[in-house]
Short mmCIF file of C-alpha atoms in Angstrom, two decimals:
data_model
loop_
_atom_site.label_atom_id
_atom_site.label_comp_id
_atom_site.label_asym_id
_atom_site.label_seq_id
_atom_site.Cartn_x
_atom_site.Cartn_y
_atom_site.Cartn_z
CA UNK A 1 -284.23 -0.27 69.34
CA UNK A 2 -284.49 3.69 69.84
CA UNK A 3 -283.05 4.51 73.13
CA UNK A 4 -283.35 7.70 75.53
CA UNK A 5 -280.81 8.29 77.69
CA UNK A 6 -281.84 10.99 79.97
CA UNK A 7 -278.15 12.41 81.67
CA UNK A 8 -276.56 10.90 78.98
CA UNK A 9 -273.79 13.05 78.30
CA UNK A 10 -271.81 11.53 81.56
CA UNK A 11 -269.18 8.85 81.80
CA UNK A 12 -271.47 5.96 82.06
CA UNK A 13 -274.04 6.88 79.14
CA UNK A 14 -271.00 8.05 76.83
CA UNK A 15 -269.64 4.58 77.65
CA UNK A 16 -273.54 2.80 77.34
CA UNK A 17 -273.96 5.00 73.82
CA UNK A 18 -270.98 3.46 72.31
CA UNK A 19 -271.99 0.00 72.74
CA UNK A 20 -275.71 0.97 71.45
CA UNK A 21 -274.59 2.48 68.28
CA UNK A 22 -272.16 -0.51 67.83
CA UNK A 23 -274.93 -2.52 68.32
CA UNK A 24 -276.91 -0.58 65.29
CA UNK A 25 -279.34 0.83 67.54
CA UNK A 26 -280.11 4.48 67.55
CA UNK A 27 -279.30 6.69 71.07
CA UNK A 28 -281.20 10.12 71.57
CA UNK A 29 -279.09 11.47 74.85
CA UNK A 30 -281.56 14.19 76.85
CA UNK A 31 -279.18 16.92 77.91
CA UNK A 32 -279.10 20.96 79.25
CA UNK A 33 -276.70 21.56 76.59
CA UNK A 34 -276.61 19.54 72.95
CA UNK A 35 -274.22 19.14 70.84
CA UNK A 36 -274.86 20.74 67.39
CA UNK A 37 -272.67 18.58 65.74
CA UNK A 38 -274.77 15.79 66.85
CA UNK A 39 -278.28 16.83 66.05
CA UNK A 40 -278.09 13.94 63.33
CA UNK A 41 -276.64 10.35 62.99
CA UNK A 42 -276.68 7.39 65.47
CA UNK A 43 -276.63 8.93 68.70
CA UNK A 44 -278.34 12.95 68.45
CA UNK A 45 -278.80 15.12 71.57
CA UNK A 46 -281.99 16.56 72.21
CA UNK A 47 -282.75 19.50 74.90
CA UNK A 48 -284.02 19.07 77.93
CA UNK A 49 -284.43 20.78 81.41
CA UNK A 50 -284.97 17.63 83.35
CA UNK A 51 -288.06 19.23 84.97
CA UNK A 52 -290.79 20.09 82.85
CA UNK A 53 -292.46 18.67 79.85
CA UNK A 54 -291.34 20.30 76.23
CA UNK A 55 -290.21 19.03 72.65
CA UNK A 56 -288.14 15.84 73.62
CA UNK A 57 -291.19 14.21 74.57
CA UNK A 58 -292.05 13.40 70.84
CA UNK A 59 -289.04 11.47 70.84
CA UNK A 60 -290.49 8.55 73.64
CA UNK A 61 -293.31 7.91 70.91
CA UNK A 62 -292.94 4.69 68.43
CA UNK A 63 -292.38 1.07 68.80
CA UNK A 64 -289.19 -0.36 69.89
CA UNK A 65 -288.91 3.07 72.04
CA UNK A 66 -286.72 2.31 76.10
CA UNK A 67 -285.23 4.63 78.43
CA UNK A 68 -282.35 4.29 80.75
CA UNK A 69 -282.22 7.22 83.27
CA UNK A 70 -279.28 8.21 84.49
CA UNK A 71 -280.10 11.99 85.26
CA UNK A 72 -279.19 13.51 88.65
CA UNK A 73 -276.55 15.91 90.16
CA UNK A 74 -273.08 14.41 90.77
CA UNK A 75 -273.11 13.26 94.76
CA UNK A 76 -269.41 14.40 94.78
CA UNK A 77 -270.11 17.42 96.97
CA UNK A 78 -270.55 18.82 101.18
CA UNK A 79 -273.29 17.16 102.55
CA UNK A 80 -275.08 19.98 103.53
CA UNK A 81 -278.97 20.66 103.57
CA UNK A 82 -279.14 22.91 100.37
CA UNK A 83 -277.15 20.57 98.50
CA UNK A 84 -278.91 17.04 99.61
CA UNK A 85 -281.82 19.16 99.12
CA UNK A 86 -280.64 19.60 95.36
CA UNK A 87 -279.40 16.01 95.08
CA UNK A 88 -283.01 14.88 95.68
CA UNK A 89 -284.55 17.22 93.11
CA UNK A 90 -282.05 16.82 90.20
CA UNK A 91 -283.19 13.45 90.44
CA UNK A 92 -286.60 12.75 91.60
CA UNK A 93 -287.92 16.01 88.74
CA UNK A 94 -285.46 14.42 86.11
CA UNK A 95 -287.72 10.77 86.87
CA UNK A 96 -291.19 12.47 87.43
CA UNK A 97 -291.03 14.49 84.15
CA UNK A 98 -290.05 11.42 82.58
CA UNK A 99 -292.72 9.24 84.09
CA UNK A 100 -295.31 11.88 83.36
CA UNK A 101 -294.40 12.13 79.40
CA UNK A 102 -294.68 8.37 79.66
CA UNK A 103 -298.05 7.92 80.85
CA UNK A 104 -299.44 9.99 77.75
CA UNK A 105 -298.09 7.62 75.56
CA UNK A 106 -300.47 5.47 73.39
CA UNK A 107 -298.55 2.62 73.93
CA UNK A 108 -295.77 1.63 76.86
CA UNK A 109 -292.29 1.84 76.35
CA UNK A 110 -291.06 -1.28 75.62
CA UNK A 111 -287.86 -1.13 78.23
CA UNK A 112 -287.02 1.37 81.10
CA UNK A 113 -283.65 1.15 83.45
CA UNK A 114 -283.68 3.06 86.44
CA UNK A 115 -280.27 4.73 87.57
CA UNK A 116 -280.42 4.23 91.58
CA UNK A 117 -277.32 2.90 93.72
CA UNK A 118 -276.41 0.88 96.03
CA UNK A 119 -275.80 3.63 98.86
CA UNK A 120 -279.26 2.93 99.34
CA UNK A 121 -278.39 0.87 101.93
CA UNK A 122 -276.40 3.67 103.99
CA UNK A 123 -273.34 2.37 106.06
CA UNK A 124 -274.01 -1.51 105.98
CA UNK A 125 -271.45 -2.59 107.75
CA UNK A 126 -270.69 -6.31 107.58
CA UNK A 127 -274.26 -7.02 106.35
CA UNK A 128 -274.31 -9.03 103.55
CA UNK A 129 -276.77 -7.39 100.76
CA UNK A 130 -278.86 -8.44 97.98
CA UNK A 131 -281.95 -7.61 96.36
CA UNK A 132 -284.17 -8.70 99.04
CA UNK A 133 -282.42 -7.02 101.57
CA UNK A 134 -284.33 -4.22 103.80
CA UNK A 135 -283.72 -0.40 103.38
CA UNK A 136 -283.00 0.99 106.31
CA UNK A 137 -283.27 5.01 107.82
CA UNK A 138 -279.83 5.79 107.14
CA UNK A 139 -277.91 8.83 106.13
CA UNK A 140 -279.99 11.24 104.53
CA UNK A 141 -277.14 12.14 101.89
CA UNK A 142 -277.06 8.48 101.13
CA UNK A 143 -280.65 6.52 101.87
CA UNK A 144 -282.75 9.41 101.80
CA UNK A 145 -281.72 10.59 98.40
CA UNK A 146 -281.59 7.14 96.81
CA UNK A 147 -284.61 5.86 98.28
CA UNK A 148 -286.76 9.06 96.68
CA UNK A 149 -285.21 9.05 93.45
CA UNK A 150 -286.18 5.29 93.16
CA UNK A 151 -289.92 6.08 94.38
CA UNK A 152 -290.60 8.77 91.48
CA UNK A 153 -290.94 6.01 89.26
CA UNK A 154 -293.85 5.05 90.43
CA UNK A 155 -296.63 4.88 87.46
CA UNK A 156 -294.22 4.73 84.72
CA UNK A 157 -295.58 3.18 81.34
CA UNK A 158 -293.42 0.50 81.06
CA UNK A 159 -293.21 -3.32 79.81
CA UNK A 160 -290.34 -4.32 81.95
CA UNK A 161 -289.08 -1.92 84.35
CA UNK A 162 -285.44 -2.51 85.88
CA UNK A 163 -283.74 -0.42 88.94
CA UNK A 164 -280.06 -0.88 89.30
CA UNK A 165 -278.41 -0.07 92.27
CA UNK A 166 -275.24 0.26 91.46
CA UNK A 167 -271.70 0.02 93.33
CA UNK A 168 -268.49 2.47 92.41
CA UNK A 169 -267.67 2.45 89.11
CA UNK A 170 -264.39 2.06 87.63
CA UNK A 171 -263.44 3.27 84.61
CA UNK A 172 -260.27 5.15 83.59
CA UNK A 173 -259.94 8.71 83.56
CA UNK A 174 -262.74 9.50 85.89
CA UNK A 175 -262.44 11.73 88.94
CA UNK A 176 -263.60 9.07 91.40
CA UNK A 177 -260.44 6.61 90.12
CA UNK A 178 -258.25 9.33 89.38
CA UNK A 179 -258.57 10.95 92.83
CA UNK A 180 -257.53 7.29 94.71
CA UNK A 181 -254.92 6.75 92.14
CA UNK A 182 -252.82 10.76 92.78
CA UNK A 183 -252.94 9.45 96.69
CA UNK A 184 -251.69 5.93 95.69
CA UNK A 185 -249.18 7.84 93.58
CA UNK A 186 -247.93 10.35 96.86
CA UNK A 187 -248.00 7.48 98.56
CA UNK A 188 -250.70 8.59 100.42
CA UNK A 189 -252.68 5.16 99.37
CA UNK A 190 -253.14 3.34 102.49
CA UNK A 191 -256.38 2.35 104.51
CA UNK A 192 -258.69 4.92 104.77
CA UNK A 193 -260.20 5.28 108.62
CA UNK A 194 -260.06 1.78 109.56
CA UNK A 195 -259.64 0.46 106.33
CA UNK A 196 -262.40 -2.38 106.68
CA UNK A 197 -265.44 -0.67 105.04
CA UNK A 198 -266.60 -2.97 102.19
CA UNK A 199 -266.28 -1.42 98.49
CA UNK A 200 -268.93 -2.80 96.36
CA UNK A 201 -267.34 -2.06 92.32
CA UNK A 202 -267.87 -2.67 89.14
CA UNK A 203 -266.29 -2.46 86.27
CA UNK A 204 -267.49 -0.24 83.87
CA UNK A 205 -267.96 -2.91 80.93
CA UNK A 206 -269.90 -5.18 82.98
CA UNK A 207 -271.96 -2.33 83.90
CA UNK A 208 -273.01 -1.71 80.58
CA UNK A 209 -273.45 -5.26 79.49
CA UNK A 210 -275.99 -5.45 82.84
CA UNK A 211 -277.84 -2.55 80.90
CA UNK A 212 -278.07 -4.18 77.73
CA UNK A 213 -279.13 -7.18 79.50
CA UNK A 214 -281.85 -5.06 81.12
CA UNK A 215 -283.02 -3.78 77.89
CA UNK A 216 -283.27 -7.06 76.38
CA UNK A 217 -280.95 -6.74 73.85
CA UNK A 218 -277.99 -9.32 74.65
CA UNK A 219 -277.80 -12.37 77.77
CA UNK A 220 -279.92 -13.77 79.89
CA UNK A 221 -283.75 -12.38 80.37
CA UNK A 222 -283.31 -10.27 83.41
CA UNK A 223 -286.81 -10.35 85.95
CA UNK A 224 -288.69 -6.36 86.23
CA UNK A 225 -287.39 -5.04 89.79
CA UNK A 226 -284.62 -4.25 91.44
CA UNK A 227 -280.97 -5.84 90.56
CA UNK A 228 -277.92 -5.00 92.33
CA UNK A 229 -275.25 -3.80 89.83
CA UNK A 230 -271.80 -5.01 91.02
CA UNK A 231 -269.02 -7.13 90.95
CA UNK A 232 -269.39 -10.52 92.91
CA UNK A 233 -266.90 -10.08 94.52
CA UNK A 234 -266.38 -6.70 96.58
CA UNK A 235 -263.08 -5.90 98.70
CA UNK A 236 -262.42 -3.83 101.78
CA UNK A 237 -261.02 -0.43 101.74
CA UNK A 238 -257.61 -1.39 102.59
CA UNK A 239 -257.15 -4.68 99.87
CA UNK A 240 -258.48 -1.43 97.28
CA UNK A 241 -255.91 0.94 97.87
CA UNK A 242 -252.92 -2.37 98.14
CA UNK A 243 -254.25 -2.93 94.41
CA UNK A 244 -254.47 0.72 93.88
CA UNK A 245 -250.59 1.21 94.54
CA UNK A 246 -249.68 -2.02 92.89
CA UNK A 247 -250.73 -0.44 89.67
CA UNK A 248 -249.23 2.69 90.31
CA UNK A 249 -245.83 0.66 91.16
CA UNK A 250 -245.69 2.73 94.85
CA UNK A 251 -244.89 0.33 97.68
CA UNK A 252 -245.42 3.01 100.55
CA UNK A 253 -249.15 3.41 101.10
CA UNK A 254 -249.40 5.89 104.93
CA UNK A 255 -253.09 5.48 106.13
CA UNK A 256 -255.49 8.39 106.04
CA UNK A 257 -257.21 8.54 109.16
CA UNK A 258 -260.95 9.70 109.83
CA UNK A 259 -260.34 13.10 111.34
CA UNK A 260 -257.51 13.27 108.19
CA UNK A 261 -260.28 12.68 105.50
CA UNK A 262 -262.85 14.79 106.98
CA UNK A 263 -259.99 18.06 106.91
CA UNK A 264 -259.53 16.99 103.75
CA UNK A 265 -263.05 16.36 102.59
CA UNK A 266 -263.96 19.78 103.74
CA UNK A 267 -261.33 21.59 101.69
CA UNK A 268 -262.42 19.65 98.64
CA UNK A 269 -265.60 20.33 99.24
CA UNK A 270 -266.91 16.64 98.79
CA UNK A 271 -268.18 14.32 101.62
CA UNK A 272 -265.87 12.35 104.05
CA UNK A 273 -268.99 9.46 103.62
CA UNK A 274 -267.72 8.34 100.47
CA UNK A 275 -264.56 7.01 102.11
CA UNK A 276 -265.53 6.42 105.19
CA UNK A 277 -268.40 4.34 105.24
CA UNK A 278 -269.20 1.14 102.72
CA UNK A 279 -271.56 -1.85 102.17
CA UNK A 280 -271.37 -5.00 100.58
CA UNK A 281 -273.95 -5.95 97.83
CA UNK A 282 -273.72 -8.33 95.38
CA UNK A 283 -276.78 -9.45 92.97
CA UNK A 284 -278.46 -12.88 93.37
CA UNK A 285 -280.46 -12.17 90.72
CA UNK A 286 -277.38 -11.88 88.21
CA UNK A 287 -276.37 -14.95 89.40
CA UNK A 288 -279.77 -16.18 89.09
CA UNK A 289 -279.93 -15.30 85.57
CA UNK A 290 -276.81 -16.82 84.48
CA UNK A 291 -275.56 -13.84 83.95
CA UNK A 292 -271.32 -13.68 83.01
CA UNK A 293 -269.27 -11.25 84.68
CA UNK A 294 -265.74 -10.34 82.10
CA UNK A 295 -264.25 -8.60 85.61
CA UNK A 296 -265.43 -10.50 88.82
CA UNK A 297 -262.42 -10.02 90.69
CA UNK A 298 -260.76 -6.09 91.53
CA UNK A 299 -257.13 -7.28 90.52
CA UNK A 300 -257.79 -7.75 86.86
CA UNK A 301 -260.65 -5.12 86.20
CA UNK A 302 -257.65 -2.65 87.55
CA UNK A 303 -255.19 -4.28 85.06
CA UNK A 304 -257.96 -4.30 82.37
CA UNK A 305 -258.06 -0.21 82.71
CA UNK A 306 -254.60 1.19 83.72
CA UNK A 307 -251.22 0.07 81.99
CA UNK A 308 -248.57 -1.90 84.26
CA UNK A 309 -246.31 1.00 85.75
CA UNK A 310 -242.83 -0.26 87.34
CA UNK A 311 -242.38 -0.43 90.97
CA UNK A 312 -240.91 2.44 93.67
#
């Protein structure tokens, strides 16, 4: 299979190219600023300004043809107006110029995923989520964004078109893990606010065996729709940063308060929401499926990543 990854050049489709090209499949990665080194070979980058129709779209034609779309502006930033305003539009243009080149295609593409995650939901609380459950008017950083981005794909030329909403991602040597591992470290890595806001993860792995699966090309057969892209099992703030300083081998974890994080948040400039609210979602359609998690549980997807480090 060809496959267009559009915001490709990322953690996640650096990760999901690997396994394609392992696979023997060819990757064409839609990016602001290509490589020229890899203008040839399994995976090539191909120019795009994830707005407007140009060259790349010749690349969507053929047979065995999918795209997973994972373009959009990093939500690590201040919550302001202009820049949930920006959010929106890196992502809803990125899916609408897709959707459009699409629809003058002869024939459908044979397989589209649909980045989306599961923030969708806002600040869940102790609400149990699935597939099936409700989105409700929450935080415009949070539902507002997600709940657009996943609406642009409306009218896409598709066989079998999958959304996955997708929990926290862990992978090594990523900002997101790094950051909570440097507190952990300072011993800084205690609850953060009240420490019971659900953490729906997933390790990165699974996450790109659930996009294989989507395309069809190993597991189970997954149903068109939405499907909930994390672990089965998620954990509360507080049991993430115990494992957190258990890896790190630091045994004094101080709590961060609310009014701490927001101080803090501010001079990052990044958004206290991403530690202070959560939501748990897990997939019944995975299970469904039959689908086979390698990492269900938080304890050994952290072992799987970071090496053992003696305790302090």
């Amino acid at each position: 299979m060809k496959v267009i990854i559009a915001g490709g050049s990322g953690t996640l489709g650096r990760a999901l190219s690997e396994a394609l090209t392992a696979a023997g499949h060819e990757v064409v990665v839609l990016t602001r600023s290509p490589r020229p080194e890899r203008e040839r070979g399994m995976v090539r980058d191909v120019r795009w300004d994830a707005r407007t129709a140009g060259g790349w779209t010749a690349e969507l034609a053929g047979g065995e043809v999918a795209i997973v779309n994972l373009a959009g502006r990093l939500v690590d930033a201040r919550p302001t107006p202009a820049t949930i305003a920006d959010l929106t539009r890196s992502r809803v243009e990125a899916t609408r110029a897709l959707v459009t080149a699409s629809r003058d295609l002869d024939r459908p593409l044979r397989r589209w995923v649909q980045a989306s995650t599961t923030a969708i939901w806002s600040d869940a609380g102790e609400e149990r989520l699935d597939e099936s459950s409700r989105i409700p008017i929450g935080l415009p950083q949070m539902t507002g964004v997600a709940e657009q981005w996943e609406r642009a794909l409306d009218g896409a030329h598709s066989d079998h078109t999958a959304i996955l909403r997708t929990g926290v991602v862990l992978e090594a040597n990523t900002p997101a893990l790094d950051r909570l591992l440097l507190l952990a470290e300072l011993g800084l890595g205690g609850p953060v606010g009240t420490g019971r806001q659900w953490v729906s993860w997933i390790h990165v792995r699974d996450w790109v065996r659930i996009v294989l699966t989507a395309l069809g090309l190993e597991g189970p057969e997954l149903p068109a729709g939405v499907v909930v892209a994390s672990a089965p099992h998620p954990v509360r703030n507080a049991e993430l940063m115990r494992i957190l300083r258990r890896a790190v081998g630091q045994r004094i974890g101080l709590p961060t308060p609310a009014p701490v994080l927001r101080l803090g948040a501010l001079l990052l400039r990044t958004d206290p929401a991403l530690g202070l609210t959560g939501r748990h979602a897990t997939s019944s359609v995975l299970d469904r499926t039959g689908f086979r998690f390698e990492h269900p549980h938080l304890e050994g997807a952290v072992r799987d990543l970071l090496p053992p480090r003696p305790s302090r």
